[in-house]
Amino acid sequence: MKVLVVGNGAREHAITWKLAQSPKIKELFTAPGNAGTARIAQNLDIAANDIKSLGKAAQQKNIDLVVVGPEVPLAEGIVDHLESIGIPAFGASKLAAEIESSKVFSKALMQKYNIPCAKSVSFADYAQAKEYVQKQKLPIVIKADGLAAGKGVVVALKMEEALAALTEFMQDKKLGAAANQVLVEEFLPGREMSYFAFSDGINVLPMVSACDYKRVNDGDKGPNTGGMGSYSPPVFDSPALQKLAMDTIMVPTIKAMAQEGRQYRSVLYGGLMMNKGKASVVEFNARFGDPETQVILPRLKTDLLDIIIATVKGKLSQIKIEVSEEACVGVVMASGGYPGNYKTGLPISGLLDIDSDVMVFHAGTKIGAAPWEVLTNGGRVLTVVAMGKTIAEAREKAYNNVSRIHFDGCHYRKDIALFKS
Ligand code: AMP
Ligand code: GLY
C-alpha cells in the first residue's frame, strides 16, 4: 500500500516509523514531515492544513490511505474532503472532530449522555462570565471553546488569575474566535491519564494509556507547553481502572456520537482525571496525543496499519490489539526559550551516537546543507524514547541517550517518569 501521513511533529514521525514496520507498506509519504520522517518516508512539501493540495497530491501519487495526525486539518474537514474524492482516510470527520474542536459541544454531549465530567457553564458575554466566576470557589478552570494549541486552558488558583484569563480570552481576544465562547469549569482533583481507544463507529478497542507532562519546568512549574515528555503505562494504572475508563467513558461516548449522527471512526483520546475510584473527562481529543504517541506506539505489537484499515473499514471486531508489557519513557528536547520565542536553524549533534534500541522522534527539525546535517526548526525539537522492563529502567536509558544529543540552548525536563519511592 501507498500511505501518506499528514503532520510534522514527533507524533507523526512515530506514526510513520510504526507504519514502516508493516509488511503491507510499499511506499510511505509524509506531508510536510521533518528531518526524521525524511529518513524513512518521502516528505511532500505541503502544509498539514492545506487540505485541497493534500488531496491533489494523494490523487497524483495514487495514495491508498491517508493517516491524519494533527487536530486543525481534522477540524477543517480533511477526512470528509479526502473521502469525497475517493481516498480512504484515518481520522475523525469534521462533525466527529468537534468533540475536540468545540469544548461547548463536547461538554453538552457529556451532560446529555451522563458521561462523567467537571461541571461547567459556558458564556459568550464577558460581564456575565465575570459575575459568575466571582461567585465560584477556587481553584477554578477557564477554557476557550475552540482549538488554541494548548493555550486555551487556565487553571486559576487565585481569583485574579481567573479574571485575567477572562479578560484575555473575551475582551483582548488573545485567542481570536476560539474564545467567542468560554467555559467556566469546576476544578477536578486527582491523577490525570491520557486514555486511547480505537473505534470504527461501533466497536471500541482500548489501546494502552500514558501520562504526559505539560508544564515546561521540573515539578510541573512554568508555563504550559505542547508536552515535555510522557511515559506509559501510568504508575497508577490497573486493569480495574482501564475497565472503568472503557465502561463509563469511552464506550458511552462512542455510542453517544453515533446517536448524534457523528459516527466516530478514529482513535479517541480521553484526557481523564482519576479520583476515588471514579474517572472523569477533562477533555476529549479527536486524534493521537503528542507526546503520548511516541511512548504508546513502541509498546504496540499489533501491526498499526491493520488496526487503521480495520478502523476505516468498520472491521475492528476482527482485530486484537497486543501490547508489550515493557514500560516506555519519552523525553522532549526543546529549543532555548520555548514555549516563548526561540531561535531555529541550529545544528544538532549526537544523533548518530544513540543506542540502537532507542528511538529519536523528530518534531522541529530540518535537513541542513549536507544531507547528514540536522538543524533545529521548531520549539519542540526531538522526543527521545526508550523501553525497559520497568519505568525506572526505561527512564534511565532515555536520559542516558538524551545526554549525548546537543544543540545550543537545548532544554528538557529532568523529572519525566521520576517517582519518589
Ligand atoms: P486541556 O487543554 O483541556 O487538556 O487542559 C489542559 C490541562 O489543564 C489538562 O491536561 C489538565 O491538567 C488541566 N485541566 C483542564 N481542565 C481541568 C479541570 N476541570 N480540573 C482540573 N484540571 C484541569
Ligand atoms: N498531550 C496533549 C495533546 O496531545 O493534546
Coordinates of C-alpha atoms and ligand atoms in Angstrom, one line a residue:
M1 CA 0.0 0.0 0.0
K2 CA 1.0 3.6 -0.5
V3 CA 0.3 5.6 2.6
L4 CA 0.5 9.3 3.4
V5 CA 0.9 10.6 7.0
V6 CA -0.2 14.2 7.5
G7 CA 1.7 16.3 10.0
N8 CA 5.2 17.3 11.0
G9 CA 5.6 16.5 14.7
A10 CA 7.3 13.8 16.7
R11 CA 3.8 12.2 16.9
E12 CA 3.7 11.9 13.1
H13 CA 7.3 10.6 13.0
A14 CA 6.3 7.9 15.5
I15 CA 3.3 7.0 13.4
T16 CA 5.4 6.9 10.2
W17 CA 8.0 4.8 12.0
K18 CA 5.4 2.3 13.2
L19 CA 3.7 2.1 9.8
A20 CA 7.1 1.5 8.1
Q21 CA 7.3 -1.8 10.1
S22 CA 4.2 -3.1 8.3
P23 CA 4.9 -5.7 5.6
K24 CA 2.0 -4.3 3.7
I25 CA 3.6 -0.9 3.1
K26 CA 5.0 -0.4 -0.3
E27 CA 5.6 3.4 -0.2
L28 CA 5.3 5.9 2.7
F29 CA 4.9 9.7 2.3
T30 CA 4.8 12.4 5.0
A31 CA 3.4 15.9 4.5
P32 CA 5.2 18.1 5.4
G33 CA 7.3 15.8 7.7
N34 CA 10.7 16.7 9.1
A35 CA 14.3 15.5 9.0
G36 CA 13.3 12.4 10.9
T37 CA 10.5 11.3 8.6
A38 CA 12.7 12.1 5.6
R39 CA 14.9 9.1 6.6
I40 CA 12.0 6.6 6.4
A41 CA 9.5 8.2 4.1
Q42 CA 9.3 10.7 1.3
N43 CA 8.5 14.2 2.5
L44 CA 6.0 16.2 0.5
D45 CA 6.3 19.9 0.8
I46 CA 2.6 20.6 1.6
A47 CA 1.4 22.1 4.9
A48 CA -0.8 19.9 7.1
N49 CA -3.7 22.4 6.8
D50 CA -3.6 22.7 3.0
I51 CA -6.4 20.2 2.6
K52 CA -7.0 20.7 -1.1
S53 CA -3.3 20.3 -2.1
L54 CA -3.0 17.2 0.1
G55 CA -6.0 15.7 -1.7
K56 CA -4.5 16.6 -5.1
A57 CA -1.1 15.1 -4.2
A58 CA -2.8 11.9 -2.8
Q59 CA -4.6 11.5 -6.2
Q60 CA -1.5 12.2 -8.2
K61 CA 0.6 9.7 -6.2
N62 CA -2.2 7.0 -6.1
I63 CA -2.2 7.0 -2.3
D64 CA -4.3 4.2 -0.9
L65 CA -4.7 5.6 2.6
V66 CA -4.1 8.9 4.4
V67 CA -3.4 9.0 8.1
V68 CA -4.0 12.4 9.7
G69 CA -2.1 13.4 12.9
P70 CA -3.0 17.0 14.0
E71 CA -6.3 18.4 15.1
V72 CA -6.5 21.5 12.8
P73 CA -6.9 19.7 9.5
L74 CA -9.4 17.3 11.1
A75 CA -11.5 20.2 12.4
E76 CA -11.4 21.7 9.0
G77 CA -12.8 18.5 7.4
I78 CA -9.7 16.9 5.7
V79 CA -11.2 13.4 6.2
D80 CA -14.5 14.4 4.6
H81 CA -12.7 16.0 1.7
L82 CA -10.4 13.0 1.1
E83 CA -13.4 10.6 1.2
S84 CA -15.3 12.8 -1.2
I85 CA -12.5 12.4 -3.8
G86 CA -12.3 8.7 -3.2
I87 CA -9.3 8.5 -0.9
P88 CA -9.7 6.5 2.3
A89 CA -8.5 8.4 5.4
F90 CA -7.9 7.6 9.0
G91 CA -9.1 10.4 11.2
A92 CA -12.3 11.9 12.7
S93 CA -14.8 13.5 10.3
K94 CA -15.4 17.3 10.7
L95 CA -18.5 16.6 12.7
A96 CA -16.8 13.9 14.9
A97 CA -13.8 16.1 15.4
E98 CA -16.0 18.7 17.1
I99 CA -15.6 16.6 20.2
E100 CA -12.2 18.3 20.4
S101 CA -12.7 21.5 18.4
S102 CA -15.6 22.7 20.4
K103 CA -15.5 22.2 24.2
V104 CA -19.0 23.6 24.4
F105 CA -20.2 20.8 22.1
S106 CA -18.3 18.1 23.9
K107 CA -19.5 19.3 27.3
A108 CA -23.1 19.3 26.1
L109 CA -22.6 15.8 24.8
M110 CA -21.2 14.5 28.1
Q111 CA -24.0 16.2 30.0
K112 CA -26.7 14.8 27.7
Y113 CA -25.4 11.2 27.9
N114 CA -24.3 11.3 31.6
I115 CA -20.6 10.8 30.9
P116 CA -18.8 11.9 34.0
C117 CA -17.0 15.3 33.6
A118 CA -16.4 18.5 35.5
K119 CA -19.5 20.8 36.0
S120 CA -19.2 23.7 33.7
V121 CA -21.2 26.7 32.4
S122 CA -20.5 28.4 29.1
F123 CA -20.6 32.1 28.4
A124 CA -20.5 34.4 25.3
D125 CA -20.8 37.5 27.4
Y126 CA -17.8 38.8 29.4
A127 CA -19.8 40.6 32.1
Q128 CA -21.9 37.5 32.8
A129 CA -18.9 35.3 32.9
K130 CA -17.2 37.6 35.3
E131 CA -20.1 37.8 37.6
Y132 CA -20.4 34.0 37.6
V133 CA -16.7 33.4 38.2
Q134 CA -16.6 35.8 41.2
K135 CA -19.1 33.6 43.0
Q136 CA -17.2 30.4 42.5
K137 CA -14.8 28.5 44.7
L138 CA -11.1 28.2 43.9
P139 CA -9.3 26.7 42.1
I140 CA -11.4 27.3 39.0
V141 CA -10.8 26.4 35.4
I142 CA -11.3 28.8 32.5
K143 CA -11.4 27.3 29.0
A144 CA -11.8 28.7 25.5
D145 CA -14.3 26.8 23.4
G146 CA -12.2 26.3 20.3
L147 CA -8.8 25.0 19.3
A148 CA -6.0 27.0 20.9
A149 CA -2.8 24.8 20.6
G150 CA -2.7 24.2 24.3
K151 CA -3.1 27.9 25.3
G152 CA -6.9 27.8 25.8
V153 CA -7.0 26.5 29.4
V154 CA -6.2 28.3 32.6
V155 CA -6.3 26.5 35.9
A156 CA -6.6 29.5 38.2
L157 CA -5.6 29.1 41.9
K158 CA -6.4 32.8 42.6
M159 CA -9.4 34.9 41.6
E160 CA -7.1 37.5 39.9
E161 CA -5.8 34.7 37.6
A162 CA -9.3 33.6 36.7
L163 CA -10.4 37.2 35.9
A164 CA -7.3 37.9 34.0
A165 CA -8.0 34.8 31.8
L166 CA -11.5 36.0 31.1
T167 CA -10.2 39.4 30.1
E168 CA -7.5 37.9 27.8
F169 CA -9.9 35.5 26.2
M170 CA -13.1 37.6 26.0
Q171 CA -12.0 41.2 25.9
D172 CA -8.5 41.2 24.5
K173 CA -9.4 38.4 22.1
K174 CA -5.9 36.9 22.5
L175 CA -7.1 33.6 21.1
G176 CA -9.3 35.1 18.4
A177 CA -12.6 33.3 17.6
A178 CA -11.5 30.3 19.6
A179 CA -12.7 32.2 22.7
N180 CA -16.0 33.5 21.4
Q181 CA -17.4 31.2 24.0
V182 CA -15.7 30.4 27.3
L183 CA -16.4 27.7 29.7
V184 CA -16.0 28.1 33.4
E185 CA -15.4 24.7 34.9
E186 CA -15.1 23.1 38.3
F187 CA -11.6 22.0 39.2
L188 CA -11.2 18.2 39.3
P189 CA -8.5 16.9 41.7
G190 CA -6.9 13.6 41.0
R191 CA -4.3 11.9 38.8
E192 CA -4.5 12.5 35.1
M193 CA -4.1 10.0 32.3
S194 CA -4.4 10.0 28.5
Y195 CA -6.6 7.1 27.5
F196 CA -6.6 6.0 23.9
A197 CA -9.1 3.8 22.2
F198 CA -9.8 3.0 18.5
S199 CA -13.3 2.9 17.2
D200 CA -14.9 2.2 13.8
G201 CA -18.0 3.9 15.0
I202 CA -19.4 0.8 16.7
N203 CA -16.7 -1.3 18.1
V204 CA -14.3 0.2 20.7
L205 CA -10.9 -1.3 21.2
P206 CA -8.7 0.0 24.0
M207 CA -5.0 0.9 23.4
V208 CA -2.6 1.5 26.2
S209 CA -2.7 4.7 28.2
A210 CA 0.0 7.2 29.1
C211 CA 0.8 10.3 31.2
D212 CA 2.1 13.5 29.8
Y213 CA 3.9 16.4 31.3
K214 CA 2.5 19.8 30.1
R215 CA 4.5 22.3 32.1
V216 CA 7.9 23.4 30.9
N217 CA 9.9 23.0 34.1
D218 CA 10.5 20.2 36.6
G219 CA 8.0 19.8 39.3
D220 CA 5.2 21.0 36.9
K221 CA 6.3 24.6 37.2
G222 CA 6.3 27.3 34.5
P223 CA 4.0 27.8 31.5
N224 CA 2.2 25.1 29.6
T225 CA 3.8 23.6 26.5
G226 CA 2.7 21.2 23.8
G227 CA 4.2 18.5 26.1
M228 CA 7.6 18.0 27.5
G229 CA 7.6 14.2 28.0
S230 CA 5.5 11.2 28.5
Y231 CA 5.5 7.6 29.8
S232 CA 3.4 4.5 29.6
P233 CA 1.8 2.7 31.4
P234 CA 0.8 5.2 34.1
V235 CA 2.2 4.2 37.6
F236 CA -1.3 4.2 39.0
D237 CA -2.7 2.1 36.1
S238 CA -4.6 -1.1 36.8
P239 CA -6.9 -3.5 34.8
A240 CA -9.8 -2.2 37.0
L241 CA -9.0 1.4 36.1
Q242 CA -8.8 0.5 32.4
K243 CA -12.2 -1.2 32.6
L244 CA -13.7 1.8 34.4
A245 CA -12.5 4.1 31.7
M246 CA -13.9 1.9 28.9
D247 CA -17.2 1.2 30.6
T248 CA -18.0 4.7 32.0
I249 CA -16.4 6.9 29.4
M250 CA -15.1 5.6 26.1
V251 CA -17.9 3.2 25.1
P252 CA -20.7 5.5 26.2
T253 CA -19.0 8.4 24.3
I254 CA -18.7 6.4 21.0
K255 CA -22.4 5.4 21.4
A256 CA -23.4 9.0 22.1
M257 CA -21.5 10.2 19.0
A258 CA -23.3 7.6 16.8
Q259 CA -26.7 8.7 18.2
E260 CA -25.9 12.3 17.5
G261 CA -25.2 11.3 13.8
R262 CA -21.5 12.0 14.3
Q263 CA -20.1 8.5 13.9
Y264 CA -16.6 8.4 15.4
R265 CA -14.1 6.4 13.3
S266 CA -10.6 7.0 14.5
V267 CA -8.6 7.0 17.7
L268 CA -10.3 8.8 20.6
Y269 CA -8.1 10.4 23.2
G270 CA -9.7 10.9 26.6
G271 CA -7.9 13.2 29.0
L272 CA -9.2 11.5 32.2
M273 CA -8.9 12.5 35.8
M274 CA -8.9 9.6 38.2
N275 CA -10.1 10.2 41.7
K276 CA -11.5 8.0 44.4
G277 CA -12.4 5.1 42.1
K278 CA -14.1 7.4 39.5
A279 CA -12.9 8.6 36.1
S280 CA -14.0 12.0 34.8
V281 CA -13.3 13.6 31.5
V282 CA -11.1 16.6 31.4
E283 CA -11.2 16.9 27.6
F284 CA -11.5 14.8 24.5
N285 CA -9.1 14.9 21.6
A286 CA -10.1 13.5 18.2
R287 CA -6.6 12.2 17.4
F288 CA -3.4 10.6 18.8
G289 CA -1.7 12.6 21.6
D290 CA 1.7 14.3 21.3
P291 CA 4.0 13.3 23.1
E292 CA 1.9 10.2 24.2
T293 CA 2.0 8.6 20.8
Q294 CA 5.8 8.5 21.0
V295 CA 5.6 6.2 24.0
I296 CA 2.5 4.1 23.2
L297 CA 3.3 3.0 19.6
P298 CA 6.7 1.4 20.6
R299 CA 4.6 -0.7 23.0
L300 CA 2.2 -1.8 20.3
K301 CA 2.9 -5.3 18.9
T302 CA 0.0 -5.4 16.5
D303 CA 0.5 -4.0 13.0
L304 CA -0.7 -0.4 13.2
L305 CA -1.7 -0.5 9.6
D306 CA -4.0 -3.4 10.2
I307 CA -5.7 -1.5 13.1
I308 CA -6.0 1.6 10.9
I309 CA -7.5 -0.2 8.0
A310 CA -10.0 -2.1 10.2
T311 CA -11.0 1.3 11.8
V312 CA -11.6 2.9 8.4
K313 CA -13.5 -0.1 7.1
G314 CA -15.6 -0.7 10.2
K315 CA -14.0 -4.1 10.9
L316 CA -12.4 -3.5 14.3
S317 CA -14.2 -6.6 15.6
Q318 CA -11.7 -8.7 13.7
I319 CA -8.6 -7.1 15.4
K320 CA -6.9 -8.0 18.6
I321 CA -4.6 -5.4 20.0
E322 CA -1.4 -6.8 21.6
V323 CA 0.9 -4.6 23.6
S324 CA 4.3 -5.2 25.2
E325 CA 4.5 -5.4 29.0
E326 CA 7.5 -3.2 28.9
A327 CA 7.4 0.4 30.0
C328 CA 8.3 3.3 27.7
V329 CA 9.6 6.7 28.5
G330 CA 9.9 9.7 26.2
V331 CA 11.8 13.0 27.0
V332 CA 11.2 16.0 24.8
M333 CA 14.3 18.2 24.0
A334 CA 13.2 21.8 23.3
S335 CA 14.7 24.9 21.8
G336 CA 16.1 27.6 24.3
G337 CA 13.2 29.9 25.1
Y338 CA 10.4 27.5 24.3
P339 CA 7.4 27.8 24.9
G340 CA 8.3 31.5 24.3
N341 CA 10.4 32.8 21.5
Y342 CA 13.3 30.7 20.3
K343 CA 16.0 30.5 17.5
T344 CA 15.9 27.9 14.8
G345 CA 18.5 26.6 12.3
L346 CA 20.9 25.5 15.0
P347 CA 22.9 22.3 14.3
I348 CA 22.0 19.2 16.3
S349 CA 24.9 16.9 17.3
G350 CA 25.0 13.4 18.7
L351 CA 22.1 11.9 16.7
L352 CA 24.3 9.1 15.5
D353 CA 25.6 8.3 19.0
I354 CA 22.4 6.9 20.4
D355 CA 21.8 3.2 21.3
S356 CA 20.3 1.1 18.5
D357 CA 17.2 0.3 20.6
V358 CA 16.5 3.9 21.4
M359 CA 14.1 5.9 19.2
V360 CA 14.6 9.6 18.5
F361 CA 11.4 11.0 17.1
H362 CA 11.9 14.4 15.4
A363 CA 9.5 17.3 15.6
G364 CA 11.0 20.7 14.8
T365 CA 13.9 19.6 12.6
K366 CA 15.1 20.0 9.0
I367 CA 17.9 18.7 6.9
G368 CA 20.8 21.2 6.6
A369 CA 23.2 22.0 3.7
A370 CA 24.7 18.5 3.8
P371 CA 22.2 15.6 3.8
W372 CA 23.5 14.2 7.2
E373 CA 23.3 17.6 8.9
V374 CA 20.1 18.1 11.0
L375 CA 19.1 21.6 12.2
T376 CA 16.5 22.8 14.7
N377 CA 13.3 24.1 13.1
G378 CA 10.8 24.5 15.9
G379 CA 10.1 24.7 19.6
R380 CA 9.9 21.1 20.5
V381 CA 12.8 19.5 18.6
L382 CA 13.0 15.8 19.5
T383 CA 11.4 13.2 21.6
V384 CA 14.0 10.6 22.9
V385 CA 12.2 7.3 23.7
A386 CA 13.4 4.2 25.4
M387 CA 11.8 1.0 26.6
G388 CA 12.6 -1.1 29.7
K389 CA 11.4 -3.8 32.0
T390 CA 10.4 -1.1 34.5
I391 CA 9.7 2.6 34.2
A392 CA 12.9 3.3 36.0
E393 CA 15.0 1.2 33.5
A394 CA 13.3 2.9 30.5
R395 CA 13.8 6.3 32.1
E396 CA 17.5 5.8 32.8
K397 CA 18.1 4.7 29.2
A398 CA 16.1 7.6 27.8
Y399 CA 18.0 10.2 29.8
N400 CA 21.4 8.5 29.1
N401 CA 20.7 9.0 25.4
V402 CA 19.4 12.5 25.8
S403 CA 22.7 13.5 27.3
R404 CA 24.5 12.5 24.1
I405 CA 22.4 14.9 21.9
H406 CA 23.1 18.6 21.9
F407 CA 22.1 21.9 20.3
D408 CA 22.6 25.4 21.5
G409 CA 20.1 26.4 24.2
C410 CA 18.6 22.9 24.3
H411 CA 16.5 22.3 27.4
Y412 CA 14.4 19.4 28.8
R413 CA 12.7 18.3 31.9
K414 CA 14.8 16.1 34.3
D415 CA 11.8 14.6 36.1
I416 CA 9.9 12.7 33.4
A417 CA 8.6 9.4 34.8
L418 CA 10.5 10.1 38.1
F419 CA 8.8 8.8 41.2
K420 CA 9.9 9.2 44.7
S421 CA 9.9 5.8 46.4
Ligands
AMP1 P1 -6.9 20.7 28.2 O1 -6.3 21.5 27.2 O2 -8.4 20.7 28.3 O3 -6.3 19.3 28.3 O4 -6.4 21.3 29.6 C1 -5.1 21.4 29.9 C2 -4.8 20.8 31.3 O5 -5.5 21.6 32.3 C3 -5.3 19.4 31.5 O6 -4.5 18.5 31.0 C4 -5.4 19.4 33.0 O7 -4.2 19.1 33.6 C5 -5.9 20.8 33.3 N1 -7.3 20.8 33.5 C6 -8.2 21.1 32.5 N2 -9.5 21.1 33.0 C7 -9.4 20.8 34.3 C8 -10.3 20.6 35.4 N3 -11.6 20.7 35.2 N4 -9.8 20.2 36.6 C9 -8.5 20.1 36.8 N5 -7.6 20.3 35.8 C10 -8.0 20.6 34.6
GLY2 N1 -0.7 15.6 25.0 C1 -1.6 16.6 24.8 C2 -2.2 16.6 23.5 O1 -1.8 15.8 22.6 O2 -3.1 17.4 23.2

